[in-house]
Coordinates of C-alpha atoms (C1' of nucleotides) in Angstrom, one line a residue:
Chain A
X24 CA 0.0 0.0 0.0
X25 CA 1.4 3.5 -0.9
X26 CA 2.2 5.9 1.7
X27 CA 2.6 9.5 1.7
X28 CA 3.5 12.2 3.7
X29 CA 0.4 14.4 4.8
X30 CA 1.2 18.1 5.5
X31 CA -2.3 17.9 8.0
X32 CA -0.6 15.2 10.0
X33 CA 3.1 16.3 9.5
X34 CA 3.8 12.3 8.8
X35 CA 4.3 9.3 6.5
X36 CA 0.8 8.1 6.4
X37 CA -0.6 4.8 4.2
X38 CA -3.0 5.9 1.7
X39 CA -6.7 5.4 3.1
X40 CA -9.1 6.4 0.5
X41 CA -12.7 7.0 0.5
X42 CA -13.5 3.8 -1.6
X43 CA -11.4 1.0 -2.5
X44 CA -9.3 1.1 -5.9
X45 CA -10.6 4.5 -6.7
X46 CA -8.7 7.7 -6.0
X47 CA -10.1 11.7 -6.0
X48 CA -7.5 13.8 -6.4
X49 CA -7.9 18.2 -6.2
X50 CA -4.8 19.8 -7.2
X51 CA -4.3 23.4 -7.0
X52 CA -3.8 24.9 -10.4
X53 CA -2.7 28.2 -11.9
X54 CA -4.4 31.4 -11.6
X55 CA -3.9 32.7 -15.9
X56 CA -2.4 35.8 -15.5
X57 CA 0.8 35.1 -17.1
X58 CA 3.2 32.6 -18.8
X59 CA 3.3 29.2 -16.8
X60 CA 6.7 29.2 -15.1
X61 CA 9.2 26.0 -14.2
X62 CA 7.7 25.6 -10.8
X63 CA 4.1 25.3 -11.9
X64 CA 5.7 22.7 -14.0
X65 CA 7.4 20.8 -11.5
X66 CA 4.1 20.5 -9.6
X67 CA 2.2 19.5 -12.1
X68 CA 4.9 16.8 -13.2
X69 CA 4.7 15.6 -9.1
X70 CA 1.3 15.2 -9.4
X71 CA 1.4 13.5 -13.0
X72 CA 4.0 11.0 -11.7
X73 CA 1.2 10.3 -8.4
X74 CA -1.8 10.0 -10.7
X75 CA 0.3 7.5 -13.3
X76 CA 1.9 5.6 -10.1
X77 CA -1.6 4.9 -8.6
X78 CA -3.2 3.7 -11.8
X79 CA -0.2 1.9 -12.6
X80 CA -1.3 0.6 -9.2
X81 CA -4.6 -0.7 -10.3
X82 CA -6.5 2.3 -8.9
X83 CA -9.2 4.2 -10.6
X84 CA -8.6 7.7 -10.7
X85 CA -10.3 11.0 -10.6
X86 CA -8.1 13.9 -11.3
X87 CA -9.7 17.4 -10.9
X88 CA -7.4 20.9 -11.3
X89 CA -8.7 24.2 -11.3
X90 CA -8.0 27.0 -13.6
X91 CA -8.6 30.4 -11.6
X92 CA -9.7 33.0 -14.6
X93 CA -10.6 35.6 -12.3
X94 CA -8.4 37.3 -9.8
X95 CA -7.3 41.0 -8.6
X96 CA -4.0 39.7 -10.6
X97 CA -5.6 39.0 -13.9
X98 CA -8.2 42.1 -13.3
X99 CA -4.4 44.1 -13.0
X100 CA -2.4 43.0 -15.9
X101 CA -5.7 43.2 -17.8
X102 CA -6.1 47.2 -16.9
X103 CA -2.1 47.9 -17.5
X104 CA -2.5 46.3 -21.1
X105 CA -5.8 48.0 -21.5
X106 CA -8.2 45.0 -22.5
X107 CA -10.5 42.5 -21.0
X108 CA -9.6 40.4 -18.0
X109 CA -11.3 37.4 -20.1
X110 CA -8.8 38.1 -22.5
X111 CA -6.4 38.0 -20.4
X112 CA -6.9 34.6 -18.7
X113 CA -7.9 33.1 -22.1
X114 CA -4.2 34.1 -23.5
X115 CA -2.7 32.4 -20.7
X116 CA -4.8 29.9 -20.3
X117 CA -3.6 29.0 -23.4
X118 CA -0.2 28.6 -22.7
X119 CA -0.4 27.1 -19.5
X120 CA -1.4 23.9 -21.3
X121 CA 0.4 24.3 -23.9
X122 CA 3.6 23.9 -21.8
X123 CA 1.8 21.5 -19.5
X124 CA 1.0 19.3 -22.7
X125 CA 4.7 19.4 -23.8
X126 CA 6.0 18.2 -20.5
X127 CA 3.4 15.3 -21.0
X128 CA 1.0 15.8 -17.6
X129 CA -2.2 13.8 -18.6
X130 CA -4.8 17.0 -19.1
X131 CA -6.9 16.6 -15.2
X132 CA -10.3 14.9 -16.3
X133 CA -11.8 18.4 -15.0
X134 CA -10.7 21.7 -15.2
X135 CA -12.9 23.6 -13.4
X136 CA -12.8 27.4 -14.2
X137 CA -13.8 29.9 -11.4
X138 CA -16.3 31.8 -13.5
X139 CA -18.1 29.1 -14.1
X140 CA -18.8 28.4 -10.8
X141 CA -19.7 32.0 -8.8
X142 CA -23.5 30.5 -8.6
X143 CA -22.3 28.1 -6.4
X144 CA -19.8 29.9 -4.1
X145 CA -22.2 32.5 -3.7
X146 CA -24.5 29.6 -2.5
X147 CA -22.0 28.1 0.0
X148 CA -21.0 31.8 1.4
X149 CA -24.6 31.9 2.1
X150 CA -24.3 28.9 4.4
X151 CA -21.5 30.3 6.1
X152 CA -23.2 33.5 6.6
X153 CA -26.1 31.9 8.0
X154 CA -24.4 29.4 10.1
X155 CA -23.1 32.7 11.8
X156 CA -19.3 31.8 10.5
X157 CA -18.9 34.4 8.3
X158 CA -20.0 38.1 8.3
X159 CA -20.2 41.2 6.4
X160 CA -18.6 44.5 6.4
X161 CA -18.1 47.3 3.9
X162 CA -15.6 45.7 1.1
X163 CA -17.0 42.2 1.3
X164 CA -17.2 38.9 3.5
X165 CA -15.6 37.1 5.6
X166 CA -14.8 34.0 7.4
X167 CA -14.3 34.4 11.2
X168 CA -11.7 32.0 11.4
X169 CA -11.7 32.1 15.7
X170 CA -15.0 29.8 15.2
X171 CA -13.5 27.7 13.0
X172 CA -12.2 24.3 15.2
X173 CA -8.6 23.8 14.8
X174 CA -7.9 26.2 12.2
X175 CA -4.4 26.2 12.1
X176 CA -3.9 22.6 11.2
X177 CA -1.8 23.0 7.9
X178 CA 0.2 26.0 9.0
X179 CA 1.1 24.2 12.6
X180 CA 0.4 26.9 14.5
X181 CA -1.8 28.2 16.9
X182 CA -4.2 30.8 16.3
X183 CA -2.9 32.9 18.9
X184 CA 0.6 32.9 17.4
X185 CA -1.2 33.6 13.6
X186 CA -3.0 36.7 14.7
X187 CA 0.4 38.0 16.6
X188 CA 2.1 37.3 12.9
X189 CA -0.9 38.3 10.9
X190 CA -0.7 41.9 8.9
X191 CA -2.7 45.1 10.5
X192 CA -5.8 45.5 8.0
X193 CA -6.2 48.7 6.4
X194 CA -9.9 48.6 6.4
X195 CA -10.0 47.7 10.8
X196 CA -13.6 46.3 10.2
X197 CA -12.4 43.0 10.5
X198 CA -12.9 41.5 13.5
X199 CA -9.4 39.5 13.5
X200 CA -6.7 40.0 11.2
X201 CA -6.7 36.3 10.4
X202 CA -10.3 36.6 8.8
X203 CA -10.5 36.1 5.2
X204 CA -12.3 37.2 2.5
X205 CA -14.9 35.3 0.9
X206 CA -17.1 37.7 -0.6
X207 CA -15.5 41.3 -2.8
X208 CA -17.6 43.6 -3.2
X209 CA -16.6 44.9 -6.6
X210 CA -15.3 48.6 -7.7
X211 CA -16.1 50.4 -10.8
X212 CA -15.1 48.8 -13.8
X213 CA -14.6 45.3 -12.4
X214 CA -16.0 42.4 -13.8
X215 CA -18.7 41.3 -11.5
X216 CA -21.4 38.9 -10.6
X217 CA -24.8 39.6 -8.6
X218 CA -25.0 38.4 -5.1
X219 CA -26.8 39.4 -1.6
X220 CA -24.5 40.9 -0.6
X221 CA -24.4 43.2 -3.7
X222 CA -22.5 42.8 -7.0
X223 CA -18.6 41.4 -6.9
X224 CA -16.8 38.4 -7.2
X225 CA -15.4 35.4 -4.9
X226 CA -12.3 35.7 -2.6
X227 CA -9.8 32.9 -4.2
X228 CA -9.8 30.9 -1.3
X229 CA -14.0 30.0 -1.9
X230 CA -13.4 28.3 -5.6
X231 CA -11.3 25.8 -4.6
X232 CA -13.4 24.1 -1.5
X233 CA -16.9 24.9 -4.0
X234 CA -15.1 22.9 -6.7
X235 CA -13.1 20.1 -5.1
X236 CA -16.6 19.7 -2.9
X237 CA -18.7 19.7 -6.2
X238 CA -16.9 17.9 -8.3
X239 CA -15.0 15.2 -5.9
X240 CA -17.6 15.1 -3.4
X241 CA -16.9 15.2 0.7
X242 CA -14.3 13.7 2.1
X243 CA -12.3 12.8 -1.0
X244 CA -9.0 11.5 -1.0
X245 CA -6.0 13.8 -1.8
X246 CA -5.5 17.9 -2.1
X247 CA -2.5 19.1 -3.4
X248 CA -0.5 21.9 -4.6
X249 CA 2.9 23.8 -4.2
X250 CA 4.0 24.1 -1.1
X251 CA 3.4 27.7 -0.3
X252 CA -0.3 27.0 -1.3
X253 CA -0.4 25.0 2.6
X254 CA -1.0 28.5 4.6
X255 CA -3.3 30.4 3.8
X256 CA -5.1 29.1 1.3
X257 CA -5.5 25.5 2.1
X258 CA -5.7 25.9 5.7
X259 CA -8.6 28.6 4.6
X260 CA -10.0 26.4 2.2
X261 CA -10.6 23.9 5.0
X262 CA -11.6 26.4 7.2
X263 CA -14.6 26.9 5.2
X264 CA -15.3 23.0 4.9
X265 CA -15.3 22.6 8.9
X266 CA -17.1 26.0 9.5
X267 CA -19.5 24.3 6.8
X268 CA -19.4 20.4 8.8
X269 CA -18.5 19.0 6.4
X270 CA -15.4 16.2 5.7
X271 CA -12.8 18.1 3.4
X272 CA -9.7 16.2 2.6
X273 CA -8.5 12.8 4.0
X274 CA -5.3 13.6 2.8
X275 CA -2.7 16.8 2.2
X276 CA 0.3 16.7 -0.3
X277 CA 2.5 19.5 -1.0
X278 CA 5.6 19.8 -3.1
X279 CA 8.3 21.7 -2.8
X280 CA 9.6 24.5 -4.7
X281 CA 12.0 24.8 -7.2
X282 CA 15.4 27.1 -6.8
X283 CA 17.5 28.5 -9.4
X284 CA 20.9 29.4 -7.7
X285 CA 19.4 28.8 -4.3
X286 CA 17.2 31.3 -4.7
X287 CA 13.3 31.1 -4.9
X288 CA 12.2 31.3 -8.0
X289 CA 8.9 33.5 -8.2
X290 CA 7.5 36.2 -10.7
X291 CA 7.7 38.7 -8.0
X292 CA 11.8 38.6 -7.0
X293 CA 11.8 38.5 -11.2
X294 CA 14.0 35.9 -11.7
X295 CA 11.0 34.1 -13.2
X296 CA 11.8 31.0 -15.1
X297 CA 9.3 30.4 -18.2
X298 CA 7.9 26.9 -19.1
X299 CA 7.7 27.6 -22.2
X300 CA 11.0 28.5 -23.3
X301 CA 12.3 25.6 -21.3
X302 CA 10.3 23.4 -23.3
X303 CA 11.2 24.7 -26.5
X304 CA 15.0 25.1 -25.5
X305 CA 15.4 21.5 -25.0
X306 CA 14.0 17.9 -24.7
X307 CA 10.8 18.3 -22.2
X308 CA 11.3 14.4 -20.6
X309 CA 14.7 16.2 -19.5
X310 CA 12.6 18.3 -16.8
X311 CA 10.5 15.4 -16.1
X312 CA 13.6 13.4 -15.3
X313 CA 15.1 16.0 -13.2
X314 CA 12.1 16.0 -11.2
X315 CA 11.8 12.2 -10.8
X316 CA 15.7 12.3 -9.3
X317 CA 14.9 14.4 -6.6
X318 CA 12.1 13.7 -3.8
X319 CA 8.9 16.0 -4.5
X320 CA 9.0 17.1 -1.0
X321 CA 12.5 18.7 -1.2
X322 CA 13.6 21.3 -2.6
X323 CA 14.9 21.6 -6.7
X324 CA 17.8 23.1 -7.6
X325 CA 16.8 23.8 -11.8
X326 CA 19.8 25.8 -13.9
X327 CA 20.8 25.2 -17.0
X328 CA 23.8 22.8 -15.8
X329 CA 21.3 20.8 -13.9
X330 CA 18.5 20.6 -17.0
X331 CA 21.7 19.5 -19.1
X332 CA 22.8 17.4 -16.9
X333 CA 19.3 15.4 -17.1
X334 CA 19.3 15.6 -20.6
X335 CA 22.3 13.6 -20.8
X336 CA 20.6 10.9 -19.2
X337 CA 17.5 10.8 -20.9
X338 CA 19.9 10.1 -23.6
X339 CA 21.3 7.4 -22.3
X340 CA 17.9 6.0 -21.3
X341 CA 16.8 6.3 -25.4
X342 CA 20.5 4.8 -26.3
X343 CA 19.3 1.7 -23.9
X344 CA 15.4 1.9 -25.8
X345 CA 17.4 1.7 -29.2
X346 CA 19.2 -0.9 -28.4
X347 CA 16.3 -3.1 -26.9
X348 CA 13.7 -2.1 -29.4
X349 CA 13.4 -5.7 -31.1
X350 CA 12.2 -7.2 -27.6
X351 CA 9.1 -7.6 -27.7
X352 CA 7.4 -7.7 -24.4
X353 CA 3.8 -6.9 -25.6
X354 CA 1.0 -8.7 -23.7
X355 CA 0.8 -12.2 -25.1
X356 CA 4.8 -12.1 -26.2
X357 CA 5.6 -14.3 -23.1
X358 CA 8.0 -12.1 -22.1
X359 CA 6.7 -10.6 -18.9
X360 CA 8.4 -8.2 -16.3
X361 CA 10.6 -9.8 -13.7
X362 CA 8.3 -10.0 -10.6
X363 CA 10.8 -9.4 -8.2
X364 CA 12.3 -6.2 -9.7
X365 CA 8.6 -4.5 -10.3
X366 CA 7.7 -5.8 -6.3
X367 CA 11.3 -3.7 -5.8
X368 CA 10.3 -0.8 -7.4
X369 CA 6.4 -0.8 -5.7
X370 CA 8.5 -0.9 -2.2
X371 CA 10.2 2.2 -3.5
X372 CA 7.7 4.3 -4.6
X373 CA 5.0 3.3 -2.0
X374 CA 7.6 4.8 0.5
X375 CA 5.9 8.6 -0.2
X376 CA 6.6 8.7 -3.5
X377 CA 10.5 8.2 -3.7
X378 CA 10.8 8.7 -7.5
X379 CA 14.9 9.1 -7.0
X380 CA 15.0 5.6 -5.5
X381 CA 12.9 4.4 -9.0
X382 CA 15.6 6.1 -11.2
X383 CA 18.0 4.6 -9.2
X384 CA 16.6 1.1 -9.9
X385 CA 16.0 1.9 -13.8
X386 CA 19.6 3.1 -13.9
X387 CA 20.9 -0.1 -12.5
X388 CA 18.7 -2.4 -14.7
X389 CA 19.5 -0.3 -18.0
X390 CA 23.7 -1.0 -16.6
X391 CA 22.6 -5.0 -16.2
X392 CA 20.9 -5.3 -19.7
X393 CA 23.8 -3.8 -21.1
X394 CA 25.6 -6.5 -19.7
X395 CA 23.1 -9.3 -20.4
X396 CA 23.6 -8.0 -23.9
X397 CA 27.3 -7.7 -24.2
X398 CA 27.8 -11.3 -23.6
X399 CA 24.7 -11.9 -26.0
X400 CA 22.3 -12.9 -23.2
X401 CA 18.9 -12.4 -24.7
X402 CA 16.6 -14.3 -22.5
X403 CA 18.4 -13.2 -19.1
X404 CA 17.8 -9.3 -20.6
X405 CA 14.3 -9.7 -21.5
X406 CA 12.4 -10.1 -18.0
X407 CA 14.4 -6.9 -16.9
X408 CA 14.0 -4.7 -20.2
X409 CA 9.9 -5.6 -19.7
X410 CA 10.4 -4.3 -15.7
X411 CA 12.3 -1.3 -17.1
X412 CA 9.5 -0.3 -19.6
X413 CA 6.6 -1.1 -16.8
X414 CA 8.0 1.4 -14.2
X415 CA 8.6 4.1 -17.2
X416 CA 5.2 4.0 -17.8
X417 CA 4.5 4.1 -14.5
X418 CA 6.7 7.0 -13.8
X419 CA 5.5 9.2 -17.5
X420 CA 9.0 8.2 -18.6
X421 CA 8.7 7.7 -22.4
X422 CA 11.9 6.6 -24.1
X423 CA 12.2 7.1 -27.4
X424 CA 13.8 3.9 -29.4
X425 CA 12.6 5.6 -33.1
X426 CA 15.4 6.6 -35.8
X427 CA 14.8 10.4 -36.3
X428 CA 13.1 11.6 -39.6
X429 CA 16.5 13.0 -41.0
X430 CA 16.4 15.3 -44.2
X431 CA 17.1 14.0 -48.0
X432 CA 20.0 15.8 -48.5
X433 CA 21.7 15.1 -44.7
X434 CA 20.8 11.3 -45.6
X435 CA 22.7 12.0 -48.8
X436 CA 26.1 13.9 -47.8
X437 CA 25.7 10.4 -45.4
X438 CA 25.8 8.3 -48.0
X439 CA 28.7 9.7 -49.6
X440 CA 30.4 9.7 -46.7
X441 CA 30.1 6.3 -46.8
X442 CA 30.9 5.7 -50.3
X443 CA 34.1 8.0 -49.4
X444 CA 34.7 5.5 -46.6
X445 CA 34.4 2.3 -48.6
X446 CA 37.1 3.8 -50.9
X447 CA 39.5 4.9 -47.9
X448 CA 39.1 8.4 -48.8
X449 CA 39.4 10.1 -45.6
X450 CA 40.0 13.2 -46.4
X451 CA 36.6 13.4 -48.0
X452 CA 34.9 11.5 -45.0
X453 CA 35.7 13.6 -42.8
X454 CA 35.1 16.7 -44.5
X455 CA 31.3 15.3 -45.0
X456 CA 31.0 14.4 -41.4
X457 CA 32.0 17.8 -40.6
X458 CA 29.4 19.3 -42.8
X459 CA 26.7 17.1 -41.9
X460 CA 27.9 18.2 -38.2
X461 CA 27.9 21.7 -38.9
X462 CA 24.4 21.1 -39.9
X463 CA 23.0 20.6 -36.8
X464 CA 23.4 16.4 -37.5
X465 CA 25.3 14.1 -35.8
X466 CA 26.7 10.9 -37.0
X467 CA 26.9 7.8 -35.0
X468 CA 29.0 4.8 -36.1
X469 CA 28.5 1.3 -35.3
X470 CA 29.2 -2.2 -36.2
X471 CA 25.8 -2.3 -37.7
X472 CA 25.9 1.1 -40.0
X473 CA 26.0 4.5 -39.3
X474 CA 22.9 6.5 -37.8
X475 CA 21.8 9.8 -37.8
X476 CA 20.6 12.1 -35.0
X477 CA 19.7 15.9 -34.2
X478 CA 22.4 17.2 -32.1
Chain B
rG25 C1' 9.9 37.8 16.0
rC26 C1' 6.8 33.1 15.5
rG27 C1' 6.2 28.3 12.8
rC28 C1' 8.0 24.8 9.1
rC29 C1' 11.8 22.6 5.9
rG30 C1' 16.8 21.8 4.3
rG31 C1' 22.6 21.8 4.5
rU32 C1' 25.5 14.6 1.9
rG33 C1' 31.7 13.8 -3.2
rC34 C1' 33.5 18.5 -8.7
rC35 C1' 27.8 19.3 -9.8
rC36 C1' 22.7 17.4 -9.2
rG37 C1' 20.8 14.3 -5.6
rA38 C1' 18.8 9.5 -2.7
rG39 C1' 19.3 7.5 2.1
rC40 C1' 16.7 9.4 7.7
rG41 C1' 19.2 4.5 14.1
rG42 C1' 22.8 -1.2 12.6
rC43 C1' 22.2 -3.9 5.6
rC44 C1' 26.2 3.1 4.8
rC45 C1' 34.0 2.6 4.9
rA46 C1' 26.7 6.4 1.9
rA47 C1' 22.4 4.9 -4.1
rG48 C1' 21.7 6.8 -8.8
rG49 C1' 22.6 10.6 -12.6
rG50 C1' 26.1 14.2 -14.8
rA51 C1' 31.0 15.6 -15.4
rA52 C1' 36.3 13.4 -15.0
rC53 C1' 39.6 9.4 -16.1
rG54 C1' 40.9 4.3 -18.3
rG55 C1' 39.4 0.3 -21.6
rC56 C1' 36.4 -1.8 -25.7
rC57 C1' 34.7 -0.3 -30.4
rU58 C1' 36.4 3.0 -34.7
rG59 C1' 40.4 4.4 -40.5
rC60 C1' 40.3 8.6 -36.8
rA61 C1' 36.7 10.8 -34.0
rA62 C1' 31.9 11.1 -31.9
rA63 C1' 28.3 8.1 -29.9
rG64 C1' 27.5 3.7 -27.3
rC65 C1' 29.0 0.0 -23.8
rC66 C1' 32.1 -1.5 -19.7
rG67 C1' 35.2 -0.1 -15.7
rU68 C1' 37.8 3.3 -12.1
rA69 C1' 38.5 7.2 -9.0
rC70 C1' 36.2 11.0 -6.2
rA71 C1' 32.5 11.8 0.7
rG72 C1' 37.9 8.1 5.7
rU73 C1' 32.6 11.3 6.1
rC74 C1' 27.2 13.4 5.7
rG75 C1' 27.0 22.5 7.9
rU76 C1' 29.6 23.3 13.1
rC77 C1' 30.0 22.1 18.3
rG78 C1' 28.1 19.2 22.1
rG79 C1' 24.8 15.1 23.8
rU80 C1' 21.9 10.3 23.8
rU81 C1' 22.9 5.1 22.3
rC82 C1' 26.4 -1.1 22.3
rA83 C1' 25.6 1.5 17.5
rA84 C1' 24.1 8.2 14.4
rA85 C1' 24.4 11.0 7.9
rU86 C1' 20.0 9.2 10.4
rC87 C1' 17.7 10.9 17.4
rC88 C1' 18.2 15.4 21.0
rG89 C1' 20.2 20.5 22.0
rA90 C1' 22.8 24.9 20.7
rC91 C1' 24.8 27.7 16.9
rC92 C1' 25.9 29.1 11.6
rC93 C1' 24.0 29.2 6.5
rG94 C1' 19.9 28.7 2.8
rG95 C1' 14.7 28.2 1.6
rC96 C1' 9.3 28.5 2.8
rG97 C1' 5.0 30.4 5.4
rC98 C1' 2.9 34.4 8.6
rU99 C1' 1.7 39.2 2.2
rC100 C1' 0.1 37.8 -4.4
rC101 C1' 2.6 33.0 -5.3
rA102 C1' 3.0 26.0 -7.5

RNA sequence: GCGCCGGUGCCCGAGCGGCCCAAGGGAACGGCCUGCAAAGCCGUACAGUCGUCGGUUCAAAUCCGACCCGGCGCUCCA
């Protein structure tokens, strides 16, 4: 059984879910107000790997991720480029799976968008209203979070010691500085929806317990995010849950952030690393690699050494696919995984998630098969090439064991080469491999012929 | 200030009481292969020690305390 670490219980805890075999997942996704950057993709990668473990597992499951398309940030950039904040989200919105698509994250089986549900959060802060949780004042409404039991859970702190931190509130109506808003009243020129408590639009923290409620049910099984997401906005999320009675989730996950140079890596300290142009700059399963060799929980050091360094390997992962690629271990081929190495590898991962540990165990099997194979032992490689390709799957790994589509005329300078070869021209060889290199095309010699590949 | 999380070889990074004189990847070096290279494969070396200082224990990278450094939250943030 698969364990994790939950952030509510600050432990290693086994997996208990609501139902047997099926999993309900909520994970935390972006607000659109701007290009997707490497962080966003390393927790949606975490969360890919968790989703492909546990139905690599046998479990059923139900993936949900948000999109948040309205927000003071979105209703910002949207005035400072003068157009509409729709326009704005929809732009990045765009882009957001564009680069989650090229990192391969299965799309979430729902992608609930905050606009679409402000019916229904107006609805549940009408419930908190009249449970006597939550109150009004003159910008909006608000949870009091002193009635909330054991608010404070996620952040592991007291009330007490959150109001003492908390920031002053400009407005003083509040009647803690710890209470949140559910509820903003709107000001001109916003975009706004109707509600009893006059026209505005929801705090950010409502969406996310009205969506993961409505579309997961209560008490569903795992809520995740980055790890900054744990206080307030979890915690507050829950808040509203409790204050509501009912079960929120069994089960908190948070992963943790990724540092370029030891620094955080944020839009606001600028030093803002784009998904995009790291997908585009260089093989995507590099990042996904790089991810898998470090633990989700800790923290990621990403720079262009540490990217290259990654890619290196993923190349030495295809170079193993190549060489394999005429096993067949297909259903029915009678070659099946080696049940000892995939009952290794469960041990690993079901010990919260330790992806490293898996990469570790690929990395030795890819070093044994070569061996198997040196001495021209087929049928001791097969059962561990089968393993290998089982946990890849399981981890999103896909190795790529395809010649590349290489252009007429590089195929042809090739060729000559060859013929320049055959004759023990040299001179001319060489000055064909170096235009073919020059080209952006690199030549590969082996006993069985000479391939071509991008550089 | 309060709370949380880290500091492991040249780099990234697992391990979190005995299986650790510490995995794996990258880089380095050597060999095989090659007309020569590159690539690939194989191998070797690199941490006598796991931020520092104390403590607990038969036993500590792993537990406890203090301190130093870095990150996160308490404010928009994955």
């Amino acid at each position: 059984m698969i364990h994790l670490f939950d952030t509510a219980k600050g432990a290693v805890v086994p997996l208990e879910t609501r139902e047997p075999q099926k999993v309900s997942m909520y994970v935390c996704g972006p607000t659109v107000d701007g290009a997707p950057h490497i962080g966003h993709g390393r927790m949606t990668l975490v969360f890919d790997v968790l989703r492909r473990y546990l139905e690599w597992s046998g479990y059923e499951v139900h993936h949900v991720s948000n999109v948040t398309d309205i927000d003071d940030k979105i209703i910002n950039r949207a005035e400072r480029e003068g157009r509409e904040p729709a326009d704005v989200a929809r732009e990045f919105e765009a882009l957001w799976w564009e680069g989650i698509d090229a990192i391969g994250v299965a799309r979430p089986h729902d992608d609930p968008h905050a606009t679409a549900w402000v019916g229904q959060m107006v609805e549940m802060i009408g419930a908190l209203v009249e449970r006597g949780v939550a109150y009004e004042i003159s910008d909006g409404v608000y949870l009091e979070v002193s009635k909330v039991d054991g608010y404070g859970l996620l952040a592991r702190q007291s009330l007490d010691s959150l109001q003492a931190g908390a920031r002053v509130d400009a407005n003083g109506e509040k009647r803690s500085p710890v209470d949140f808003v559910l509820w903003k009243k709107s000001k001109p020129g916003e975009p706004t929806w109707p509600s009893p408590w006059g026209d505005g639009r929801p705090g950010w923290h409502t969406e996310c317990v009205v969506m993961s409620l409505g579309l997961l049910g209560d008490g569903f099984d795992i809520h995740g995010g980055g790890i900054d997401l744990t206080f307030p906005h979890h915690e507050n999320e829950r808040a509203q849950a409790v204050a509501l009675g009912r079960p929120f989730a069994r089960h908190w996950m948070h992963n943790g952030f990724v540092e370029v140079d030891g620094e955080k890596m944020s839009k606001s300290l600028g030093n803002f690393a784009n998904l995009i142009d790291l997908v585009r700059s260089t093989d995507p399963r590099s990042y996904r690699l790089l991810v898998l060799q470090s633990h989700y929980r800790s923290p990621m050091e990403v720079t262009k050494d540490t990217i290259a360094q990654a890619r290196q390997a993923i190349h030495r992962l295809d170079a193993f696919a190549r060489r394999t690629a005429d096993i067949d271990s297909s259903p029915g081929s009678g070659i099946e995984p080696d049940p000892a190495l995939i009952s290794k590898f469960r041990e690993v991962m079901d010990g919260d998630l330790n992806t490293a540990g898996a990469m570790t165990l690929v990395f030795q099997l890819v070093r044994t098969v070569n061996q198997s194979l040196d001495i021209d032992d087929l049928a001791g490689a097969e059962p561990a090439v089968a393993a290998v390709r089982s946990m890849c799957q399981a981890l999103g790994l896909e190795l790529n064991d395809e010649p590349e589509v290489v252009p007429d005329d590089i195929i042809a300078m090739a060729e000559e080469r060859e013929a320049a070869r055959a004759a023990r021209d040299f001179g001319r060889a060489d000055s064909l491999r170096d235009a073919i290199t020059g080209a952006g095309w690199i030549l590969d010699d082996s006993a069985g012929g000479t391939t071509i590949r991008r550089a």
